[in-house]
PDB file of C-alpha atoms in Angstrom:
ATOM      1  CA  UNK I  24     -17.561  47.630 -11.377  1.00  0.00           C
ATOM      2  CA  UNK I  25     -16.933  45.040  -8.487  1.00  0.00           C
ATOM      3  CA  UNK I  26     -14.382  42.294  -7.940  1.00  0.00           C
ATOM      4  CA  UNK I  27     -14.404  38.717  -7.387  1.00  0.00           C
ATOM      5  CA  UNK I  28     -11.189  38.095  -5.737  1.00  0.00           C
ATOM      6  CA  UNK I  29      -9.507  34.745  -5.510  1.00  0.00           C
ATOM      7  CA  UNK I  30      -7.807  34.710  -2.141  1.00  0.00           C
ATOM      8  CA  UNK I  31      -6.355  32.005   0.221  1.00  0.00           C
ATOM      9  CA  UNK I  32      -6.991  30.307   3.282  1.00  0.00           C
ATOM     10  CA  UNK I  33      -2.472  30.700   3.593  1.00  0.00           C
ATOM     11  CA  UNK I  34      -3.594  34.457   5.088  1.00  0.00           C
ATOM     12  CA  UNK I  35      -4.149  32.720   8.046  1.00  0.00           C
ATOM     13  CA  UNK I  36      -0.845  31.335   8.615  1.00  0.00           C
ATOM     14  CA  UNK I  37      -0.692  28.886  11.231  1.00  0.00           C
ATOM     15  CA  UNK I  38      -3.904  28.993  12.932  1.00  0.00           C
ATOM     16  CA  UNK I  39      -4.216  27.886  16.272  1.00  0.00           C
ATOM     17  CA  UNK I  40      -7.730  26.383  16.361  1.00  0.00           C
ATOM     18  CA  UNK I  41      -9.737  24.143  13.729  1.00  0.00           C
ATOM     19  CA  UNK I  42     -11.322  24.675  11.702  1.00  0.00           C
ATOM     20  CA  UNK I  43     -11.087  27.874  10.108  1.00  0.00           C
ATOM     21  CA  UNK I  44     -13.520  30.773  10.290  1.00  0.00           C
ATOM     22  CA  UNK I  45     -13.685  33.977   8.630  1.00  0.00           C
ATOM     23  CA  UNK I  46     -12.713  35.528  12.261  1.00  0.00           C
ATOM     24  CA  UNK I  47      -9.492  33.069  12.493  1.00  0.00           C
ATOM     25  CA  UNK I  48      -6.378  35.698  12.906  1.00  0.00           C
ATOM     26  CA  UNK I  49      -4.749  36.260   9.254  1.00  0.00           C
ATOM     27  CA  UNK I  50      -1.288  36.279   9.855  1.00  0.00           C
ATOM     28  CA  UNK I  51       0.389  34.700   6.927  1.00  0.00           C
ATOM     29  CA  UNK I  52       3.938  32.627   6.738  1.00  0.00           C
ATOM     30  CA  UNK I  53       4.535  32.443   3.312  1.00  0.00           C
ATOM     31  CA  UNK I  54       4.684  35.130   0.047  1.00  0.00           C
ATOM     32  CA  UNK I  55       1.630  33.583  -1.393  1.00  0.00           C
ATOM     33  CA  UNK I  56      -0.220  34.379   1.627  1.00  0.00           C
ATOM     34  CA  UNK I  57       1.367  37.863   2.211  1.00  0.00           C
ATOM     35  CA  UNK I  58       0.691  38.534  -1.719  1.00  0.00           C
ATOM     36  CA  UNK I  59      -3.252  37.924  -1.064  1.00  0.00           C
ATOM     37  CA  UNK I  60      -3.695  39.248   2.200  1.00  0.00           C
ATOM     38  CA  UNK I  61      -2.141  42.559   0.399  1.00  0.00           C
ATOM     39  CA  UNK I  62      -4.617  42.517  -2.170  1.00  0.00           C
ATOM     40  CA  UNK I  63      -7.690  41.938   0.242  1.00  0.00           C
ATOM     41  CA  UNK I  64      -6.423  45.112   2.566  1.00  0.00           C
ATOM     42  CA  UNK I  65      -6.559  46.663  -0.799  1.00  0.00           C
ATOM     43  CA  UNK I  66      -9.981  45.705  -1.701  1.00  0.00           C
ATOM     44  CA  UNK I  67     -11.435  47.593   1.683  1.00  0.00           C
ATOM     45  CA  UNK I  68      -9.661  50.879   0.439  1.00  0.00           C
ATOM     46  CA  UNK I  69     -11.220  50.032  -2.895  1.00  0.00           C
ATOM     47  CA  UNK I  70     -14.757  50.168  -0.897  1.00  0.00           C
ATOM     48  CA  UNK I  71     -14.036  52.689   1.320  1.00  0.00           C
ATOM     49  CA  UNK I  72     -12.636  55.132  -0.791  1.00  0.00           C
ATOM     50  CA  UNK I  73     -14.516  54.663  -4.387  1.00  0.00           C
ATOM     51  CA  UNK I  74     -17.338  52.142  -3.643  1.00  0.00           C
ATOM     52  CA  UNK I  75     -15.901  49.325  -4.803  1.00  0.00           C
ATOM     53  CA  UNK I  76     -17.749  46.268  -3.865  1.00  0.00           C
ATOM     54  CA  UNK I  77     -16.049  42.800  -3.703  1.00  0.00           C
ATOM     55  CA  UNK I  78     -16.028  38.912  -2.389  1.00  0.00           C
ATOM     56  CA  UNK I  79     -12.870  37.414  -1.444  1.00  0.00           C
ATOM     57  CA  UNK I  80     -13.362  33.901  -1.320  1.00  0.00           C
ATOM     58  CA  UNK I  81     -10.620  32.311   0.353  1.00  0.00           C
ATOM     59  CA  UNK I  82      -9.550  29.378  -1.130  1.00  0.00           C
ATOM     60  CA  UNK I  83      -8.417  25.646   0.737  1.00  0.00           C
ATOM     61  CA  UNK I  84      -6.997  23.389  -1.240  1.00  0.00           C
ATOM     62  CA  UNK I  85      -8.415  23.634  -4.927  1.00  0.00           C
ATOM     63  CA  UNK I  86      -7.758  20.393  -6.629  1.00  0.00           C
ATOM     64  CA  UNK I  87      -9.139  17.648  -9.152  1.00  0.00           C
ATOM     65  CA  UNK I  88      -9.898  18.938 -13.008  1.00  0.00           C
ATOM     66  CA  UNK I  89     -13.235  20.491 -14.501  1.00  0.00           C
ATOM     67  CA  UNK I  90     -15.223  17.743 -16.414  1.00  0.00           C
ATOM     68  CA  UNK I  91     -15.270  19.595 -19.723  1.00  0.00           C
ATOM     69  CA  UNK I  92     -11.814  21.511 -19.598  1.00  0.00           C
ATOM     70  CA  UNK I  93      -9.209  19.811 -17.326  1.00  0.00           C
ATOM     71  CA  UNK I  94      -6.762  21.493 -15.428  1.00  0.00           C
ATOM     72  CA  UNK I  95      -3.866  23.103 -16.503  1.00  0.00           C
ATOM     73  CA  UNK I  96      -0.442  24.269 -14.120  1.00  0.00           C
ATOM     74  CA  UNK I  97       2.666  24.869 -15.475  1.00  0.00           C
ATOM     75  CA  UNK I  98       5.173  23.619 -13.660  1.00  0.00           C
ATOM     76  CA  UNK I  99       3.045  21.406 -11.484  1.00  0.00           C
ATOM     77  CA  UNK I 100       3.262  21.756  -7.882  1.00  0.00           C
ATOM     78  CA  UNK I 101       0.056  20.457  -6.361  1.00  0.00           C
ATOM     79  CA  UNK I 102      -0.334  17.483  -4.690  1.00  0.00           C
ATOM     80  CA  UNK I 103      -2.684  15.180  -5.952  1.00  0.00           C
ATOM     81  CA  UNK I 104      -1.371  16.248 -10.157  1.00  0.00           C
ATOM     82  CA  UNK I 105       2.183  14.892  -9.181  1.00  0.00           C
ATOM     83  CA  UNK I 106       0.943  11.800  -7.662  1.00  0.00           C
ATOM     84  CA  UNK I 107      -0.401  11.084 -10.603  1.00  0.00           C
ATOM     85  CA  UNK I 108       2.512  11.860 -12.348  1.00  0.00           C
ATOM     86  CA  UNK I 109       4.398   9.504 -10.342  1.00  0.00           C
ATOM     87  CA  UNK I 110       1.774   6.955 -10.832  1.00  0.00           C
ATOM     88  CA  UNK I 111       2.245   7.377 -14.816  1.00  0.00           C
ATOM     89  CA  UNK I 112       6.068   6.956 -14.473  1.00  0.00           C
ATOM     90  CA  UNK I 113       6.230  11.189 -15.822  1.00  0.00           C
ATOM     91  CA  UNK I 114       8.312  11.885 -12.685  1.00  0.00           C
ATOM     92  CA  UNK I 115      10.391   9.748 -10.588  1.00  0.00           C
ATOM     93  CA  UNK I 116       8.682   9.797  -7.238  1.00  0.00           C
ATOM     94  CA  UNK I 117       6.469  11.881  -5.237  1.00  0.00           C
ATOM     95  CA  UNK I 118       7.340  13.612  -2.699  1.00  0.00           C
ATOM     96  CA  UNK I 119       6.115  13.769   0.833  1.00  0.00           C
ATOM     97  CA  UNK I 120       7.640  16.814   2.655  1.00  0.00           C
ATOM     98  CA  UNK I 121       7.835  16.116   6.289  1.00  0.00           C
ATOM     99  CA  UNK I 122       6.206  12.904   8.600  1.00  0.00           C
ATOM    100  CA  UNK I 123       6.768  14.546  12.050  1.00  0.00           C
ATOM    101  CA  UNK I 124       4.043  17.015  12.243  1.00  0.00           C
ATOM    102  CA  UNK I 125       1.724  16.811  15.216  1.00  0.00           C
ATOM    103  CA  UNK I 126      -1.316  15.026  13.037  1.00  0.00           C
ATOM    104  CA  UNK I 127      -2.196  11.298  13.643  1.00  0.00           C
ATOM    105  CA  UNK I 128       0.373  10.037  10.198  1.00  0.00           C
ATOM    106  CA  UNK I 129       3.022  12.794  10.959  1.00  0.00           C
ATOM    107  CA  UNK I 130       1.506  14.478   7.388  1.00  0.00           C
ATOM    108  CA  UNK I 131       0.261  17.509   6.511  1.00  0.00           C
ATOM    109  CA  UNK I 132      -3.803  18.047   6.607  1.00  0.00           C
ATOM    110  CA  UNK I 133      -5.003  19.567   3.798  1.00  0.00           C
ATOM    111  CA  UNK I 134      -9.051  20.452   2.734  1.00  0.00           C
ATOM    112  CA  UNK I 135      -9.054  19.611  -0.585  1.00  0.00           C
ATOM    113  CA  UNK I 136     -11.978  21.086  -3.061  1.00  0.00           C
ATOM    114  CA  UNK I 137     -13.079  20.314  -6.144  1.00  0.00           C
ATOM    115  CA  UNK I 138     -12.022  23.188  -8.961  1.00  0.00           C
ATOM    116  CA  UNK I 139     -15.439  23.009 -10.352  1.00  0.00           C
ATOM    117  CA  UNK I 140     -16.647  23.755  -6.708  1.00  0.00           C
ATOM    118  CA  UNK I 141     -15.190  26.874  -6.891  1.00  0.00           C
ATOM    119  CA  UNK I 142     -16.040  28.160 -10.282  1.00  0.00           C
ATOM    120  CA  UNK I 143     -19.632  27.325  -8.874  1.00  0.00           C
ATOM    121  CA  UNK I 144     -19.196  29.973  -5.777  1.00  0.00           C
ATOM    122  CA  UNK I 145     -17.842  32.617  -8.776  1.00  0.00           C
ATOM    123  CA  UNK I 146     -20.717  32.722 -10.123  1.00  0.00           C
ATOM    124  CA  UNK I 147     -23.250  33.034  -6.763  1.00  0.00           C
ATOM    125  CA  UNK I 148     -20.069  35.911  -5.556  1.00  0.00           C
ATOM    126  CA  UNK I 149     -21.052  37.734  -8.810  1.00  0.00           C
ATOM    127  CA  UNK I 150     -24.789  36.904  -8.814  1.00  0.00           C
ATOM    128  CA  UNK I 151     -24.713  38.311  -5.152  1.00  0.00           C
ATOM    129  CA  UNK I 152     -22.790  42.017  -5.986  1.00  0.00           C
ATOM    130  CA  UNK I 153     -24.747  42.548  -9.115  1.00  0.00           C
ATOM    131  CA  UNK I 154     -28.016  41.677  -6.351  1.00  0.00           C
ATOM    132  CA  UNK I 155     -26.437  44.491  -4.622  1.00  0.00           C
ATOM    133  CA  UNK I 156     -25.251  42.657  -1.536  1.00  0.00           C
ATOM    134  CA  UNK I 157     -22.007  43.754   0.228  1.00  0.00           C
ATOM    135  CA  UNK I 158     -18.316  42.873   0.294  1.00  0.00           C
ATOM    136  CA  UNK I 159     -17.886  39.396   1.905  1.00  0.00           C
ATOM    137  CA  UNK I 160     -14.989  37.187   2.685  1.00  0.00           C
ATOM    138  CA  UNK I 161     -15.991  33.668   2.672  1.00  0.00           C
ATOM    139  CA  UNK I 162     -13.929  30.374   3.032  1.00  0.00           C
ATOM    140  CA  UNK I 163     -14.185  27.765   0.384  1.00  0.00           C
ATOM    141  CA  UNK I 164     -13.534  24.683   2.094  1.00  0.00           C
ATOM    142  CA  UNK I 165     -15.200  20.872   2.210  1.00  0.00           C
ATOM    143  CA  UNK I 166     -14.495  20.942   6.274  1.00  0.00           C
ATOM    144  CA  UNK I 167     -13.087  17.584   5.912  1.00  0.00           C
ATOM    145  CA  UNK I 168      -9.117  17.128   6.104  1.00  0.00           C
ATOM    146  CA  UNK I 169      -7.100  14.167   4.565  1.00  0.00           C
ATOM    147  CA  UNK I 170      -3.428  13.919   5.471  1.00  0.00           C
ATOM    148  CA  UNK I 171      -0.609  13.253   2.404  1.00  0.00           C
ATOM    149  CA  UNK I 172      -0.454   9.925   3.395  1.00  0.00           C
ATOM    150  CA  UNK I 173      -4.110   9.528   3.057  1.00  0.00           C
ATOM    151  CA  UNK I 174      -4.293  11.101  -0.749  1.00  0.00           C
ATOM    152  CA  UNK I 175      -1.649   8.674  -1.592  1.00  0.00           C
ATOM    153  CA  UNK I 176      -4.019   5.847  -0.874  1.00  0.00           C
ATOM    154  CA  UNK I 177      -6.856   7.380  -2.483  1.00  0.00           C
ATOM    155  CA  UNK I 178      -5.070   7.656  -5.770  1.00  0.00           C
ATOM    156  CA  UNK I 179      -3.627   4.559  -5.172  1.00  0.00           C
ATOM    157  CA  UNK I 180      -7.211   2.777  -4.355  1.00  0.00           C
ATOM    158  CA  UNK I 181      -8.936   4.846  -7.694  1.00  0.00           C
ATOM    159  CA  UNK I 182      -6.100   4.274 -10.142  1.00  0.00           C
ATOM    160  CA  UNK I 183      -5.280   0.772  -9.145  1.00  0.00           C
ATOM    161  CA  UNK I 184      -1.589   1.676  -8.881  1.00  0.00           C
ATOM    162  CA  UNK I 185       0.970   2.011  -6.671  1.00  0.00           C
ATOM    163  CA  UNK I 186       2.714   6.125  -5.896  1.00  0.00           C
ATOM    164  CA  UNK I 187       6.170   5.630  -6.299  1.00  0.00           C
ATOM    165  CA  UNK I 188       7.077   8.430  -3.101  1.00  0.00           C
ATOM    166  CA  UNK I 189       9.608   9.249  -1.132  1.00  0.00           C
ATOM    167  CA  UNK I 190      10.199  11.454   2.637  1.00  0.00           C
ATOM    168  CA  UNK I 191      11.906  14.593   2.290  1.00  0.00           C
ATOM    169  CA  UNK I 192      12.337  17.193   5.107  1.00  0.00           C
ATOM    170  CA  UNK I 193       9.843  19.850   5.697  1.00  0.00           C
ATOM    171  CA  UNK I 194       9.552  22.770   3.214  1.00  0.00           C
ATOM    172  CA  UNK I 195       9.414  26.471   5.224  1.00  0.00           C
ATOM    173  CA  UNK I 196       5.800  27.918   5.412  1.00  0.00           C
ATOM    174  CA  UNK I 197       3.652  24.773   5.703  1.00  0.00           C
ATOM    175  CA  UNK I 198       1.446  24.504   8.534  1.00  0.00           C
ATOM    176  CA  UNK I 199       0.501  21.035   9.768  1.00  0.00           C
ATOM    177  CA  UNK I 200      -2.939  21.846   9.416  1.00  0.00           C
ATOM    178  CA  UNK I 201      -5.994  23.357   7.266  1.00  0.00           C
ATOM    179  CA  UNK I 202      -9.531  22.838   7.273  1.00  0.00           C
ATOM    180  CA  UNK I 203     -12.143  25.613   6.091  1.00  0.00           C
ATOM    181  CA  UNK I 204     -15.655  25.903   8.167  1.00  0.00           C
ATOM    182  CA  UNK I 205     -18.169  27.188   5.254  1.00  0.00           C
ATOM    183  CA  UNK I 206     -20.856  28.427   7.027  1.00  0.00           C
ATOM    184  CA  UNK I 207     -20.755  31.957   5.976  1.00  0.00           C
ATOM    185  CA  UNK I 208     -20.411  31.202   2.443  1.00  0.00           C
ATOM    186  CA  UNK I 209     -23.015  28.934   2.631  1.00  0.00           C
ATOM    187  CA  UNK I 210     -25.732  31.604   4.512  1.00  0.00           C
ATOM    188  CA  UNK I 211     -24.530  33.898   2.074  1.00  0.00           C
ATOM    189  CA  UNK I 212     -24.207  32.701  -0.987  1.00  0.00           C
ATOM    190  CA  UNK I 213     -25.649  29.226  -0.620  1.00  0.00           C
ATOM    191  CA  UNK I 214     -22.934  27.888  -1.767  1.00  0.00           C
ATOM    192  CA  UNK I 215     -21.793  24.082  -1.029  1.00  0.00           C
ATOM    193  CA  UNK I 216     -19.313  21.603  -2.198  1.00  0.00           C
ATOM    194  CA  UNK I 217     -20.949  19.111  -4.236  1.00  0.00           C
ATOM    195  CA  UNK I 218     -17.871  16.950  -4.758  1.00  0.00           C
ATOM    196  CA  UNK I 219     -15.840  14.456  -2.205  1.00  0.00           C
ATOM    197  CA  UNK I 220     -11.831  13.913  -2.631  1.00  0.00           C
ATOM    198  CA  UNK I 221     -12.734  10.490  -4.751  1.00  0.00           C
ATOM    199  CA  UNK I 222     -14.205  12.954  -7.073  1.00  0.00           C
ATOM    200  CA  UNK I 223     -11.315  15.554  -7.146  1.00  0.00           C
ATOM    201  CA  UNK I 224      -9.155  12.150  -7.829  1.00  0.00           C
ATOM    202  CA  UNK I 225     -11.332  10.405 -10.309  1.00  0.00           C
ATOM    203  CA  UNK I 226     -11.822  13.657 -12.640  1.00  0.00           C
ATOM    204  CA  UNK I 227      -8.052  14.705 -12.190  1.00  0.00           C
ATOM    205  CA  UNK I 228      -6.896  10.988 -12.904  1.00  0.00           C
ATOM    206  CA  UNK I 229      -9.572  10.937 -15.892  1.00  0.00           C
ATOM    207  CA  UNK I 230      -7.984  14.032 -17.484  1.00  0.00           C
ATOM    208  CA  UNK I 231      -4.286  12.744 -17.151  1.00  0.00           C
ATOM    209  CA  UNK I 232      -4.111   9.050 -17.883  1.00  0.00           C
ATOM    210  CA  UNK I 233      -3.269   7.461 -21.262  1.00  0.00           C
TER     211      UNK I 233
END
């Protein structure tokens, strides 16, 4: 058999250059991104030693809900999902950890793509090993960034309601900045995202709201 792996663009750490390539440094700051970046190393010994052919696809910021399913993360700890639960009155407040990065707000960047984005490269990863093709490592990113700041006026602007949110201090292991360049997955798999961060908003807010 072969593996479609779901991996992260936190195996790069804090890059220093945007956006992201395939051939930006992984050196992760985090456990998620150590816990990953494990499992990829372990995916080339997989090849080399027994054949084992695989696509990591490196995930940015997978967000918004799939249009016949929904999303489902228990306990929540994504951005845009507790915005909306702030919205709703289902938490107090959101939180915005840290306004004193080096980006134009002081907020984290994020590249934010649609769930049902990624399901779609899943299926050209495993339409591409059982083709035969070789292991790959791919990005999954829009190439766009939008800082916290900006995704609370999004949500604001689509739900017609105001986030409740307050400033906390930074959490460890967040690097100001992360935006995937798709190329790769795109020459490879012809993959692209179909989706824009009004979508990933609209579908998650359709899913959650009374």
């Amino acid at each position: 058999g072969n593996i479609v792996f779901s991996s992260t663009c936190a195996t790069y750490g804090i890059p220093e250059t945007m956006p992201i390539t395939e051939q930006t440094p992984q050196a992760p700051i985090n456990p998620y991104g150590e816990s990953k970046l494990m499992f990829e190393r372990a995916l080339r010994w997989f090849k080399a030693c027994h054949g084992i052919r695989h696509v990591a696809l490196r995930y940015f910021n997978a967000a918004g809900a799939d249009y016949g399913t929904g999303a489902r993360h228990d306990p929540e700890t994504r951005i845009i999902p507790l915005a909306l639960l702030a919205v709703l009155g289902r938490i107090p407040f959101f939180q915005v950890f840290g306004d004193d990065y080096d980006t134009p707000d002081g907020t984290c960047i994020r590249d934010y793509v649609h769930v049902t984005d990624l399901a779609e490269a899943h299926k050209l990863a495993l339409e591409h090993l059982r083709g035969g093709g070789e292991s790959l490592q791919l990005n999954l990113g829009t190439g766009h960034g939008t800082s916290v700041l900006k995704v609370i006026a999004a949500v604001e602007r689509i739900t017609g309601k105001d986030v409740p949110y307050v400033i906390s201090p930074r959490r460890a292991g967040d690097p100001a900045v992360l935006v995937a360049n798709s190329a790769r997955a795109e020459i490879a798999l012809g993959w692209r995202t179909r989706r824009d961060l009004d979508d990933i908003i609209r579908s998650a807010w359709e899913w959650r709201r009374p």
